[in-house]
């Protein structure tokens, strides 16, 4: 199988997961129809499923137009997103298996926090996870609907996947997330190195997607809430308490106003 990254809107990504044997494909988070339909045509694939990580418009905006072109196209989202995802036909829950063609097989991971129905799709082979607005490269989504506790445990769960697992998220926020990380954890050299790699990629017009869980463990302050330097920074910025969830909550609200 192959993964095609499709830039959408100003900083969104949709993805095409192609079964090379059958030329069938799943679309992850079609933000808008235009660029996704162009990629479908360029790849010469038939879409049999849309997988939505959550109900926000910039992740489902292309659902209707794409489903209209491919009759019988399944639209998968969490069961609790019923009524919020255009055209939804599959009401998934944690642990459910989803598949397209012969090669594209994934498991649903329920990771509430950004929204209450947020899910990720964990591909079997290659090991890759599509995290929407839950886990970003060196960051995470805002806790719009869930609590700090929910978001933190969702992030801990995602970063407990095998370290070599590739991550594909919903937005190209990597560079600005690393600016924040460098302020929170100034002595972390992995942050500096990743920032340099990121600007080299961005200068060439390339996406930073396909990073790894290992990268996150090394540089994502939102899952490094037990590191003394992270704890100290969070407390300096008004955080109270030193549990990992307390530190996470302080970092999240700091980042919201950063
Ligand atoms: Fe979102
Ligand atoms: Zn989004």
Short mmCIF file of C-alpha atoms and ligand atoms in Angstrom, two decimals:
data_model
loop_
_atom_site.label_atom_id
_atom_site.label_comp_id
_atom_site.label_asym_id
_atom_site.label_seq_id
_atom_site.Cartn_x
_atom_site.Cartn_y
_atom_site.Cartn_z
CA UNK A 1 0.00 0.00 0.00
CA UNK A 2 1.06 3.61 -0.26
CA UNK A 3 0.20 6.79 1.63
CA UNK A 4 -0.37 10.00 -0.34
CA UNK A 5 -0.30 13.27 1.62
CA UNK A 6 -2.68 15.93 0.27
CA UNK A 7 -2.23 19.56 1.43
CA UNK A 8 -5.65 21.24 1.89
CA UNK A 9 -6.86 24.68 2.97
CA UNK A 10 -4.08 26.75 4.55
CA UNK A 11 -2.40 24.11 6.70
CA UNK A 12 -4.53 20.94 6.71
CA UNK A 13 -3.60 17.50 5.43
CA UNK A 14 -5.86 14.84 4.00
CA UNK A 15 -4.45 11.43 3.12
CA UNK A 16 -5.09 8.81 0.51
CA UNK A 17 -4.37 5.24 1.62
CA UNK A 18 -4.07 3.18 -1.52
CA UNK A 19 -4.33 -0.60 -1.87
CA UNK A 20 -1.96 -1.17 -4.78
CA UNK A 21 -3.38 -4.57 -5.58
CA UNK A 22 -6.97 -3.40 -6.12
CA UNK A 23 -6.45 0.36 -6.68
CA UNK A 24 -9.07 1.03 -4.02
CA UNK A 25 -8.42 3.79 -1.52
CA UNK A 26 -9.50 5.29 1.77
CA UNK A 27 -9.46 9.05 2.28
CA UNK A 28 -8.50 10.23 5.75
CA UNK A 29 -10.01 13.61 6.75
CA UNK A 30 -10.97 15.24 3.44
CA UNK A 31 -10.81 18.89 4.56
CA UNK A 32 -12.21 20.06 1.24
CA UNK A 33 -13.14 18.27 -1.97
CA UNK A 34 -10.98 20.05 -4.59
CA UNK A 35 -7.43 18.93 -3.81
CA UNK A 36 -8.63 15.49 -2.66
CA UNK A 37 -10.53 14.80 -5.88
CA UNK A 38 -7.48 15.97 -7.86
CA UNK A 39 -5.28 13.50 -5.96
CA UNK A 40 -7.82 10.69 -6.46
CA UNK A 41 -7.75 11.33 -10.18
CA UNK A 42 -3.96 11.61 -10.35
CA UNK A 43 -3.58 8.30 -8.49
CA UNK A 44 -6.27 6.60 -10.56
CA UNK A 45 -7.99 5.07 -7.53
CA UNK A 46 -11.54 4.25 -6.54
CA UNK A 47 -12.51 5.49 -3.08
CA UNK A 48 -14.47 2.98 -1.03
CA UNK A 49 -14.18 4.66 2.38
CA UNK A 50 -13.70 7.99 4.10
CA UNK A 51 -12.20 7.84 7.57
CA UNK A 52 -12.86 10.93 9.72
CA UNK A 53 -10.86 11.52 12.89
CA UNK A 54 -13.43 14.00 14.26
CA UNK A 55 -16.34 16.19 13.26
CA UNK A 56 -14.59 19.56 12.73
CA UNK A 57 -15.31 21.18 9.38
CA UNK A 58 -11.68 21.21 8.27
CA UNK A 59 -11.67 17.38 8.50
CA UNK A 60 -15.05 16.51 6.98
CA UNK A 61 -15.63 19.39 4.55
CA UNK A 62 -15.09 17.17 1.48
CA UNK A 63 -17.19 14.19 2.67
CA UNK A 64 -20.35 14.89 0.67
CA UNK A 65 -18.70 15.76 -2.64
CA UNK A 66 -16.43 12.70 -2.54
CA UNK A 67 -19.17 10.28 -1.44
CA UNK A 68 -21.33 11.58 -4.27
CA UNK A 69 -18.68 10.54 -6.82
CA UNK A 70 -18.16 7.07 -5.37
CA UNK A 71 -21.46 5.39 -4.66
CA UNK A 72 -21.43 3.00 -1.72
CA UNK A 73 -18.51 4.84 -0.14
CA UNK A 74 -18.47 4.14 3.61
CA UNK A 75 -17.96 7.11 5.94
CA UNK A 76 -16.40 6.09 9.23
CA UNK A 77 -16.33 8.22 12.39
CA UNK A 78 -16.79 7.59 16.11
CA UNK A 79 -20.23 6.43 17.22
CA UNK A 80 -20.59 9.52 19.43
CA UNK A 81 -20.13 11.79 16.42
CA UNK A 82 -23.49 10.61 15.05
CA UNK A 83 -25.27 13.67 13.65
CA UNK A 84 -22.08 15.72 13.47
CA UNK A 85 -20.26 14.05 10.55
CA UNK A 86 -21.79 14.57 7.08
CA UNK A 87 -22.92 11.30 5.50
CA UNK A 88 -21.60 9.05 8.27
CA UNK A 89 -22.45 5.38 7.65
CA UNK A 90 -20.18 3.58 10.13
CA UNK A 91 -20.38 4.35 13.84
CA UNK A 92 -17.06 3.08 15.13
CA UNK A 93 -15.83 2.45 18.63
CA UNK A 94 -12.45 1.78 20.20
CA UNK A 95 -10.80 -1.35 18.82
CA UNK A 96 -12.96 -1.68 15.71
CA UNK A 97 -11.23 -2.90 12.57
CA UNK A 98 -11.61 -1.02 9.28
CA UNK A 99 -10.24 -2.03 5.88
CA UNK A 100 -10.08 -1.02 2.23
CA UNK A 101 -9.01 -3.40 -0.54
CA UNK A 102 -6.59 -6.07 0.61
CA UNK A 103 -3.73 -4.02 1.97
CA UNK A 104 -5.25 -1.14 3.93
CA UNK A 105 -6.19 -2.44 7.37
CA UNK A 106 -6.49 -0.31 10.49
CA UNK A 107 -7.76 -0.31 14.05
CA UNK A 108 -9.73 2.53 15.58
CA UNK A 109 -8.26 4.17 18.69
CA UNK A 110 -10.71 6.27 20.70
CA UNK A 111 -8.79 9.31 21.98
CA UNK A 112 -11.16 11.97 23.32
CA UNK A 113 -9.95 15.41 24.40
CA UNK A 114 -9.77 17.71 21.37
CA UNK A 115 -13.38 16.62 20.79
CA UNK A 116 -15.39 14.00 22.67
CA UNK A 117 -15.57 11.74 19.60
CA UNK A 118 -11.97 12.01 18.44
CA UNK A 119 -10.38 8.86 17.04
CA UNK A 120 -7.13 7.82 15.39
CA UNK A 121 -6.63 5.12 12.77
CA UNK A 122 -3.71 2.76 13.39
CA UNK A 123 -2.54 1.12 10.16
CA UNK A 124 -1.21 -2.39 10.43
CA UNK A 125 1.40 -2.27 7.68
CA UNK A 126 3.32 -0.06 7.45
CA UNK A 127 2.86 0.78 11.13
CA UNK A 128 1.39 4.27 10.89
CA UNK A 129 -1.19 6.26 12.80
CA UNK A 130 -3.50 9.04 11.59
CA UNK A 131 -4.15 11.24 14.58
CA UNK A 132 -6.24 14.19 13.32
CA UNK A 133 -6.02 17.03 15.84
CA UNK A 134 -5.12 14.88 18.85
CA UNK A 135 -1.37 14.30 18.48
CA UNK A 136 0.47 16.87 16.36
CA UNK A 137 4.18 16.85 15.54
CA UNK A 138 5.71 18.22 18.76
CA UNK A 139 2.30 19.34 19.98
CA UNK A 140 -1.35 18.49 20.45
CA UNK A 141 -4.78 19.93 19.69
CA UNK A 142 -6.65 22.27 21.98
CA UNK A 143 -8.99 20.65 24.48
CA UNK A 144 -12.18 22.05 22.95
CA UNK A 145 -14.64 19.47 24.29
CA UNK A 146 -12.74 17.17 26.62
CA UNK A 147 -10.79 17.67 29.84
CA UNK A 148 -7.05 17.99 30.33
CA UNK A 149 -7.15 14.55 31.90
CA UNK A 150 -8.80 12.98 28.84
CA UNK A 151 -6.42 14.65 26.42
CA UNK A 152 -3.38 13.74 28.44
CA UNK A 153 -4.34 10.09 28.68
CA UNK A 154 -5.17 10.01 24.96
CA UNK A 155 -1.68 11.37 24.20
CA UNK A 156 -0.04 8.90 26.57
CA UNK A 157 -1.86 6.08 24.84
CA UNK A 158 -0.83 7.21 21.36
CA UNK A 159 2.80 7.67 22.37
CA UNK A 160 2.80 4.17 23.86
CA UNK A 161 2.59 2.75 20.33
CA UNK A 162 5.75 1.17 18.94
CA UNK A 163 8.43 3.92 18.73
CA UNK A 164 8.97 3.38 14.99
CA UNK A 165 5.26 3.94 14.21
CA UNK A 166 4.90 6.77 11.67
CA UNK A 167 2.52 9.59 12.53
CA UNK A 168 0.36 11.59 10.10
CA UNK A 169 -1.68 14.36 11.70
CA UNK A 170 -4.24 16.93 10.62
CA UNK A 171 -2.21 20.13 10.40
CA UNK A 172 1.26 21.39 9.48
CA UNK A 173 1.97 23.08 12.82
CA UNK A 174 5.38 21.48 13.38
CA UNK A 175 7.58 24.58 13.15
CA UNK A 176 5.49 26.71 15.52
CA UNK A 177 5.07 23.79 17.95
CA UNK A 178 8.85 23.47 18.12
CA UNK A 179 9.22 27.19 18.87
CA UNK A 180 6.99 26.64 21.90
CA UNK A 181 8.84 23.44 22.86
CA UNK A 182 12.16 25.32 22.83
CA UNK A 183 10.76 27.87 25.30
CA UNK A 184 9.36 25.18 27.59
CA UNK A 185 12.44 22.98 27.45
CA UNK A 186 15.42 25.12 26.39
CA UNK A 187 18.03 22.49 27.22
CA UNK A 188 16.46 19.75 25.09
CA UNK A 189 18.85 19.32 22.13
CA UNK A 190 16.41 17.01 20.31
CA UNK A 191 14.04 19.99 20.01
CA UNK A 192 16.74 22.16 18.42
CA UNK A 193 17.72 19.39 16.00
CA UNK A 194 14.13 18.70 15.01
CA UNK A 195 13.49 22.42 14.46
CA UNK A 196 16.46 22.57 12.05
CA UNK A 197 15.22 19.50 10.16
CA UNK A 198 11.73 20.98 10.03
CA UNK A 199 12.81 24.29 8.54
CA UNK A 200 14.92 22.49 5.92
CA UNK A 201 11.88 20.43 4.87
CA UNK A 202 9.54 23.44 4.86
CA UNK A 203 11.98 25.52 2.81
CA UNK A 204 11.79 22.80 0.15
CA UNK A 205 8.01 22.93 0.31
CA UNK A 206 7.80 19.47 1.89
CA UNK A 207 5.51 18.32 4.66
CA UNK A 208 6.87 17.13 8.00
CA UNK A 209 4.42 14.24 8.21
CA UNK A 210 5.54 10.65 8.64
CA UNK A 211 7.48 11.54 11.77
CA UNK A 212 7.67 8.87 14.46
CA UNK A 213 6.42 8.17 17.97
CA UNK A 214 10.11 8.16 18.98
CA UNK A 215 10.36 11.78 17.72
CA UNK A 216 7.39 12.66 19.92
CA UNK A 217 8.79 11.01 23.04
CA UNK A 218 11.98 13.03 22.53
CA UNK A 219 10.49 16.45 21.71
CA UNK A 220 6.77 16.74 22.52
CA UNK A 221 6.48 18.65 25.79
CA UNK A 222 2.85 17.56 26.16
CA UNK A 223 3.99 13.98 26.75
CA UNK A 224 7.09 15.02 28.69
CA UNK A 225 5.15 16.34 31.68
CA UNK A 226 7.34 14.53 34.21
CA UNK A 227 10.60 16.12 32.97
CA UNK A 228 11.90 18.51 35.66
CA UNK A 229 12.51 21.34 33.18
CA UNK A 230 8.98 21.00 31.78
CA UNK A 231 7.48 20.96 35.28
CA UNK A 232 9.47 24.06 36.27
CA UNK A 233 8.42 25.97 33.13
CA UNK A 234 4.76 25.06 33.63
CA UNK A 235 4.87 26.27 37.23
CA UNK A 236 6.61 29.51 36.26
CA UNK A 237 3.73 30.13 33.84
CA UNK A 238 1.12 29.82 36.56
CA UNK A 239 0.68 26.06 36.76
CA UNK A 240 -0.32 24.72 40.13
CA UNK A 241 0.29 21.14 41.18
CA UNK A 242 2.96 18.81 39.85
CA UNK A 243 1.03 15.76 38.69
CA UNK A 244 1.48 15.05 34.99
CA UNK A 245 -2.11 16.10 34.31
CA UNK A 246 -1.59 19.38 36.22
CA UNK A 247 1.53 20.09 34.18
CA UNK A 248 -0.26 19.14 30.96
CA UNK A 249 -3.15 21.49 31.78
CA UNK A 250 -0.77 24.37 32.51
CA UNK A 251 1.15 23.79 29.27
CA UNK A 252 -2.05 23.56 27.23
CA UNK A 253 -3.42 26.87 28.49
CA UNK A 254 0.01 28.52 28.12
CA UNK A 255 0.18 27.32 24.51
CA UNK A 256 -3.36 28.61 23.89
CA UNK A 257 -2.16 32.16 24.63
CA UNK A 258 1.44 31.71 23.31
FE1 LIG B 1 -10.12 19.92 14.96
ZN1 LIG B 2 -8.33 20.59 12.40
#
